[in-house]
Short mmCIF file of C-alpha atoms in Angstrom, two decimals:
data_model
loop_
_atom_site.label_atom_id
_atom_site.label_comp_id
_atom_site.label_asym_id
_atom_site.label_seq_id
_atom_site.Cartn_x
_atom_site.Cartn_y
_atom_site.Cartn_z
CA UNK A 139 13.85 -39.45 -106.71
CA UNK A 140 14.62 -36.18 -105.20
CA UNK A 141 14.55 -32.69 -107.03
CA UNK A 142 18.39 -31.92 -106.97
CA UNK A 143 19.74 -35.61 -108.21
CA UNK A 144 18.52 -39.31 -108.76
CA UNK A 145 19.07 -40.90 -105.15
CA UNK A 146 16.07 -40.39 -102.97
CA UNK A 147 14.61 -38.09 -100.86
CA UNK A 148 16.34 -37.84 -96.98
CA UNK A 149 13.70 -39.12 -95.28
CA UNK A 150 13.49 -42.18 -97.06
CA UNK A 151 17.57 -42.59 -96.80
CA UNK A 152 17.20 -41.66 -93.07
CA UNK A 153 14.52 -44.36 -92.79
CA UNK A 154 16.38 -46.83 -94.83
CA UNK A 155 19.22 -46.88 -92.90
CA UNK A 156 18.37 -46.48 -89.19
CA UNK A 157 19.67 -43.55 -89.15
CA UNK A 158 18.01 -41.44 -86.32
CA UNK A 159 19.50 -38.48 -84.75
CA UNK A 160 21.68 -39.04 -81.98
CA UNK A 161 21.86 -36.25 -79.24
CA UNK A 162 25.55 -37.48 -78.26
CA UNK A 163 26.95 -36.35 -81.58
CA UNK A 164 25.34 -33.00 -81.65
CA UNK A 165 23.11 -33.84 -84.85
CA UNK A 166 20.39 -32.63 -86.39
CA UNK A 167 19.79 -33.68 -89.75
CA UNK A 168 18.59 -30.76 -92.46
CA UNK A 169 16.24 -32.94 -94.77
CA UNK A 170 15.32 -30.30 -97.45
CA UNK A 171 17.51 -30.87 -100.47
CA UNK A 172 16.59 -27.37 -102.12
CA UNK A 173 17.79 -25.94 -99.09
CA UNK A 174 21.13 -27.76 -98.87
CA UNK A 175 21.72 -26.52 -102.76
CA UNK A 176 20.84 -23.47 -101.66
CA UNK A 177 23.26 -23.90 -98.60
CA UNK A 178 26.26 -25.32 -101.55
CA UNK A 179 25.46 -22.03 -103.86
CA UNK A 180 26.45 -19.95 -100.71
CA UNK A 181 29.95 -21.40 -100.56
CA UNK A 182 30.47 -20.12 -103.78
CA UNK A 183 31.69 -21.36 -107.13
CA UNK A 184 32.87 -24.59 -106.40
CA UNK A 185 33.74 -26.32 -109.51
CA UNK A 186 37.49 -25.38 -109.28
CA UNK A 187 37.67 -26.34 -105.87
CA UNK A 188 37.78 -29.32 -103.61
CA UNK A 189 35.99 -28.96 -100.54
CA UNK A 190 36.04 -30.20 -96.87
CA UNK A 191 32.39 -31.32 -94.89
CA UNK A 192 32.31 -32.02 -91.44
CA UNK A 193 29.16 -34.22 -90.13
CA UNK A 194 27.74 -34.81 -93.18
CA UNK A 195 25.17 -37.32 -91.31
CA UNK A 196 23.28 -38.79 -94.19
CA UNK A 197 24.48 -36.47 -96.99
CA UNK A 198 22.06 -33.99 -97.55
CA UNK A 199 24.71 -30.97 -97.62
CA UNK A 200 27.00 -33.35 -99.19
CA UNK A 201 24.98 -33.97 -102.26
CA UNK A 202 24.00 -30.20 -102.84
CA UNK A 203 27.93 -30.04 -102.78
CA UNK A 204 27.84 -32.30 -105.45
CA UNK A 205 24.99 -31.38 -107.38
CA UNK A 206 26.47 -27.88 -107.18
CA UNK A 207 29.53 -28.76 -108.99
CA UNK A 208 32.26 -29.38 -106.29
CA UNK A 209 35.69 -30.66 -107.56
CA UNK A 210 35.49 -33.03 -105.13
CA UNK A 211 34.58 -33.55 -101.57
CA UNK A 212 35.96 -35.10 -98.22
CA UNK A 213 33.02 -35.82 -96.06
CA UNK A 214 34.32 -36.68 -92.44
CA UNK A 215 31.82 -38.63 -90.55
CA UNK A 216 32.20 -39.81 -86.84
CA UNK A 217 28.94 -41.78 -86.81
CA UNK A 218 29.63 -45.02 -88.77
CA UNK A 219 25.56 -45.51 -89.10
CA UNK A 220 25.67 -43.03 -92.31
CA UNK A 221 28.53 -45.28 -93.99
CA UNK A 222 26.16 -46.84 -96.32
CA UNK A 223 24.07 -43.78 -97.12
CA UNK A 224 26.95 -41.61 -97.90
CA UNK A 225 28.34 -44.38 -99.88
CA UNK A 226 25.19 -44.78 -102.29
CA UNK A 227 26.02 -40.93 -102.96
CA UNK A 228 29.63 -41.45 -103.76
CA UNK A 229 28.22 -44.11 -106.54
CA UNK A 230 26.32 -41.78 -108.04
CA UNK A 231 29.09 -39.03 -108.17
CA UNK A 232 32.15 -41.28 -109.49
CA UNK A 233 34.69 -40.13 -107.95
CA UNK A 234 34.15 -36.97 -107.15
CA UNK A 235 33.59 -38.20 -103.23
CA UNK A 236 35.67 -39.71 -100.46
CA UNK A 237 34.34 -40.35 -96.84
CA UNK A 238 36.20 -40.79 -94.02
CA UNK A 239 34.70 -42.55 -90.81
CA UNK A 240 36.38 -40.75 -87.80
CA UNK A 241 36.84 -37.46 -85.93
CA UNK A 242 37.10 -34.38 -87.49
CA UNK A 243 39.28 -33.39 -84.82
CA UNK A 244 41.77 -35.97 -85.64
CA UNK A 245 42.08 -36.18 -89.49
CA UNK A 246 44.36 -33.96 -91.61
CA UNK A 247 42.58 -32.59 -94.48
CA UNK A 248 45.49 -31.73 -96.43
CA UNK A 249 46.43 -35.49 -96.81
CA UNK A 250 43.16 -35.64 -98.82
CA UNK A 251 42.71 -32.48 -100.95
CA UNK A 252 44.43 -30.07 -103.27
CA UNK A 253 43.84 -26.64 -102.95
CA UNK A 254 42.20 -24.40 -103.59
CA UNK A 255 39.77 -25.82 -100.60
CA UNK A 256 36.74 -24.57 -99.19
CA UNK A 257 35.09 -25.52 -96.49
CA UNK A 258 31.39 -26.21 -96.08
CA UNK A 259 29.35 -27.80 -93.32
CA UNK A 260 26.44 -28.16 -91.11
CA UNK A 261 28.55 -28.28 -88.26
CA UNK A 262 27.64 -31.16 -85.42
CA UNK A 263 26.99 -28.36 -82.09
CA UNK A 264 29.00 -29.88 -79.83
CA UNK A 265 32.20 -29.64 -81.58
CA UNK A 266 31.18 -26.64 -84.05
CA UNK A 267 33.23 -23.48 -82.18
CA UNK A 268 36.08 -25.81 -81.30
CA UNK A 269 36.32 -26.14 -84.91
CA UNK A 270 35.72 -22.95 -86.11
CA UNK A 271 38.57 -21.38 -83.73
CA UNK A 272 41.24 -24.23 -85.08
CA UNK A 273 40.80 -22.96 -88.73
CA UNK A 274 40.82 -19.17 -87.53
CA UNK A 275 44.04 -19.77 -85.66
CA UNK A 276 46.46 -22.26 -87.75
CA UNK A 277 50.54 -21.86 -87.82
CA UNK A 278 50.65 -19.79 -90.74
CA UNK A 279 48.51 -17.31 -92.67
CA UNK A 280 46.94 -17.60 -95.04
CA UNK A 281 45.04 -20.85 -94.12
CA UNK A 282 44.78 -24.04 -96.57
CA UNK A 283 41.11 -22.97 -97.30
CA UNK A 284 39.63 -19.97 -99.58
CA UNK A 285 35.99 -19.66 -97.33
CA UNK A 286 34.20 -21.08 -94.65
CA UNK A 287 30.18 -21.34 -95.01
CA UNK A 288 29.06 -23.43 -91.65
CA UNK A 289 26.07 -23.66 -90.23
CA UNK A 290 25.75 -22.76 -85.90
CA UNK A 291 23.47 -22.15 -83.75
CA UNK A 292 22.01 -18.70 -84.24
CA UNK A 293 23.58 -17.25 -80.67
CA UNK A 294 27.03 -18.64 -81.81
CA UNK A 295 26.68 -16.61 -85.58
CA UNK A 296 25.85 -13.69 -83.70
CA UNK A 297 28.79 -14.03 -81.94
CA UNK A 298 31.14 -14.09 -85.20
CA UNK A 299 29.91 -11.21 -86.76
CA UNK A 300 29.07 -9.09 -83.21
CA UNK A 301 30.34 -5.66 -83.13
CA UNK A 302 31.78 -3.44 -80.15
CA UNK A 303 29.12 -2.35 -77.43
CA UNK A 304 27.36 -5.44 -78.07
CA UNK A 305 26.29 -8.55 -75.87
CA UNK A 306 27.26 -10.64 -78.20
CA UNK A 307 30.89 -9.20 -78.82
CA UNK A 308 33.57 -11.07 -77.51
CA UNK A 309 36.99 -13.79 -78.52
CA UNK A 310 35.38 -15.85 -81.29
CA UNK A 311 34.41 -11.60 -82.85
CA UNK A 312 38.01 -10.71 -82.65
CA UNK A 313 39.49 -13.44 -84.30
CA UNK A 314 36.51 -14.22 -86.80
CA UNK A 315 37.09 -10.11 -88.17
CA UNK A 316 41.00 -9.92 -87.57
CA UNK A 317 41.70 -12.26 -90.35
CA UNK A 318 38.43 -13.21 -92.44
CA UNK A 319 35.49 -11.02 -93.53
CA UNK A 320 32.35 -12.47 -92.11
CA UNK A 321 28.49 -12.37 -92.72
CA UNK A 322 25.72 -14.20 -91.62
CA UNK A 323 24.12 -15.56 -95.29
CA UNK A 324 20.98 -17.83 -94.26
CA UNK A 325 18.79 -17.85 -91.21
CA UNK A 326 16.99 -21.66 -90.27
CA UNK A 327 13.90 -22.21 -88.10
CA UNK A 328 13.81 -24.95 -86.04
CA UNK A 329 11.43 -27.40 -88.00
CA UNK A 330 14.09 -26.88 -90.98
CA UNK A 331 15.89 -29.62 -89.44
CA UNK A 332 15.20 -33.47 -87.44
CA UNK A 333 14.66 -33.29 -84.92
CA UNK A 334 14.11 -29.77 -84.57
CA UNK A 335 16.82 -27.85 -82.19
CA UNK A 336 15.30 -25.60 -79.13
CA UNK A 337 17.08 -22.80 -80.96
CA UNK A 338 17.08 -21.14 -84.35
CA UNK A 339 20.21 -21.55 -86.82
CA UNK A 340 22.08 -19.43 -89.20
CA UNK A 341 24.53 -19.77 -91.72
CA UNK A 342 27.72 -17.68 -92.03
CA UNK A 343 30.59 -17.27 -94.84
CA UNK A 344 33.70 -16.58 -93.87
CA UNK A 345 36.30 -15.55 -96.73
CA UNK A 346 40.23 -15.57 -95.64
CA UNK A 347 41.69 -12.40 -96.01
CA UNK A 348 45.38 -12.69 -97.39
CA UNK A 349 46.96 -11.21 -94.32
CA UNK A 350 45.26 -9.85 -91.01
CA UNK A 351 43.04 -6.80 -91.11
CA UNK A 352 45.45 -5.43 -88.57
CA UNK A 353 48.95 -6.69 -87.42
CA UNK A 354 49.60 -8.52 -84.63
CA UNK A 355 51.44 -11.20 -83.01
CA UNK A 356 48.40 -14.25 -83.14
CA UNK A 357 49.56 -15.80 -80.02
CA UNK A 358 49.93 -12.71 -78.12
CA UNK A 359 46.47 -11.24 -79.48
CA UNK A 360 44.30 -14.56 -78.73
CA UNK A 361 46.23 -14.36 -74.62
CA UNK A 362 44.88 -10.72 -74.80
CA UNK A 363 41.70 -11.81 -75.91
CA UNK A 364 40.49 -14.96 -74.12
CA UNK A 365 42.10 -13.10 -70.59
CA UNK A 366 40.10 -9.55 -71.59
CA UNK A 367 36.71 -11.31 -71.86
CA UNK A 368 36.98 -13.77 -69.62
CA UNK A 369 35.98 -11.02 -67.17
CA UNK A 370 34.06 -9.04 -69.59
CA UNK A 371 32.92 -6.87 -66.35
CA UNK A 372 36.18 -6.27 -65.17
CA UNK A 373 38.04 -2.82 -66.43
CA UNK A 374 40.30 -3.94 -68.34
CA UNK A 375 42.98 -2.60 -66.29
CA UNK A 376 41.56 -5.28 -63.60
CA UNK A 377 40.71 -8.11 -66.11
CA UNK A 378 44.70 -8.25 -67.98
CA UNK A 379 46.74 -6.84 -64.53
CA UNK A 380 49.65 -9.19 -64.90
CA UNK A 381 49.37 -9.55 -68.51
CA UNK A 382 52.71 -6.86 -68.83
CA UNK A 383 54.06 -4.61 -67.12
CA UNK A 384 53.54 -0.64 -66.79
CA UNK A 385 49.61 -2.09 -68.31
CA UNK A 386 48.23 1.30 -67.85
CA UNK A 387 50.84 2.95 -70.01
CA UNK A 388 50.24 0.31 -72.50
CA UNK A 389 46.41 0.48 -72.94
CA UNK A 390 46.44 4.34 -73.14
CA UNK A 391 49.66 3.91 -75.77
CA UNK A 392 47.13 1.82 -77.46
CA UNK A 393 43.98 4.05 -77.49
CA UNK A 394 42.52 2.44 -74.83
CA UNK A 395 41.47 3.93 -71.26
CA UNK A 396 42.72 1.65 -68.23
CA UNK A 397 38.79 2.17 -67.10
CA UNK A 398 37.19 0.32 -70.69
CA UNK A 399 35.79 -2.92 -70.81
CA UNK A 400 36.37 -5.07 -73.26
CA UNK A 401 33.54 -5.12 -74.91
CA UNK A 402 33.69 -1.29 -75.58
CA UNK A 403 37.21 -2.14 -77.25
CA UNK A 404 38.05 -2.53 -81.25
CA UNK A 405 39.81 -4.63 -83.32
CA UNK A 406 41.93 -2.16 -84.53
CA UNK A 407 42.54 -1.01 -80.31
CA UNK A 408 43.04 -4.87 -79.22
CA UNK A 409 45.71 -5.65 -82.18
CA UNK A 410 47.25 -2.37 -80.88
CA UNK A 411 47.15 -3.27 -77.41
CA UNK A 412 49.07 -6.73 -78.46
CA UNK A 413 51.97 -5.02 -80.52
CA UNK A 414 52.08 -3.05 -77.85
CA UNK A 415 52.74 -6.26 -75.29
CA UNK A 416 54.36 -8.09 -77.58
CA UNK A 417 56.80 -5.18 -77.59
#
């Protein structure tokens, strides 16, 4: 028996059900139950929501999601190995769980769950920004979900929450902070998980803002973006020329110098700089 529920402990499901890691699906299993809780508590008060996993693997995130109170959740799993073990934890939460073998990528939440939805997750690396910048960037704003607590690499969290001037500013910055407020909640070690990752983890909550921090066009501001920092070196003069025309006029009309880099540049300047396109 484990300390958060009645099933038992990860390792022993792990071990149960051949369920090693597998390096092609980007996983790496956190075992400690107290820290999953933990991990479920961060998300927030989730006993009036529903909420989305990605990658549960064998369920340790999934049943502190449970344990926690969740409405209900929709665990989307890739690796068919974890069927049975995340199917022993949906008997012992009656129906408060549904699992879906396939790819995240591919499945529409909403056909599943009733808002208000959160999403919470120990995000498989390999498919963990790809992810991250789909919810940022849907059709319409507000999004279908309330928050976002996922677990990255600790390079990629730094990159959410980076500010100006630093190395670590850049595209997935600007449109973390243009629509959500962000902070990094939980730092991981290695040996936290199995098999332990080269690199160190962190956890970061996102919470949707109802509109943009700034207004912008989304299309035109992620164009601006991506083409900005894709030669981060580059004034930015150099790195958009093409972008519009008269560009000069339009970076100084937005508080920028034609000489800056874009890593020297707001938010606030960059949403500027797209009306300003856009226009």
């Amino acid at each position: 028996m484990s300390g958060i529920d009645s099933l038992p402990p990860l390792r022993q499901v792990i071990e149960d059900h051949g369920i090693a890691a597998k390096k092609s699906l980007g996983q790496n299993f956190l075992l400690d139950l107290n820290l999953t809780a933990k991990i479920a508590r961060l998300a927030g008060d989730l006993s009036q929501c529903d909420v989305l996993e990605i990658g549960p693997g064998p369920g340790g995130l999934t049943r502190g999601l449970l344990a926690e109170g969740a409405r209900k959740v929709l665990a989307i799993e890739k690796d068919s190995r974890c069927m049975p073990a995340l199917a022993e934890i949906g008997a012992a939460y009656p129906g408060k769980l549904e699992v879906i073998n396939g790819d995240a990528l591919e499945v529409d939440p909403l056909a599943h769950l009733t808002p208000p939805i959160r999403i919470a997750a120990n995000l498989p690396y390999n498919v963990g920004t790809e992810l991250l910048i789909r919810w940022l960037t849907p059709k319409e704003w507000p999004p279908f979900w309330s928050s976002l607590t996922l677990m990255f690499q600790k390079e990629v969290a730094q990159r959410i929450v980076a500010q100006p001037g630093s190395k670590a500013y850049g595209r997935l910055a600007i449109l973390s902070q243009w629509r959500t407020d962000t902070q990094i909640v939980l730092h991981l070690p290695p040996e936290a998980f199995s098999p332990p990752p080269k690199v160190h983890s962190a956890v970061v909550h996102l919470t949707a803002l109802p509109e943009p921090r700034f207004p912008a066009d989304a299309k035109t501001l992620e164009r601006v973006v991506a083409k900005a920092f894709n030669q981060r070196r580059k004034m930015l003069r150099a790195a958009l020329k093409g972008i519009a025309p008269d560009l000069e006029d339009r970076l100084i009309a937005s508080g920028i110098k034609p000489t800056d880099r874009a890593e020297t540049v707001s938010l606030e300047q960059f949403c500027a700089l797209a009306r300003n396109i856009k226009a």
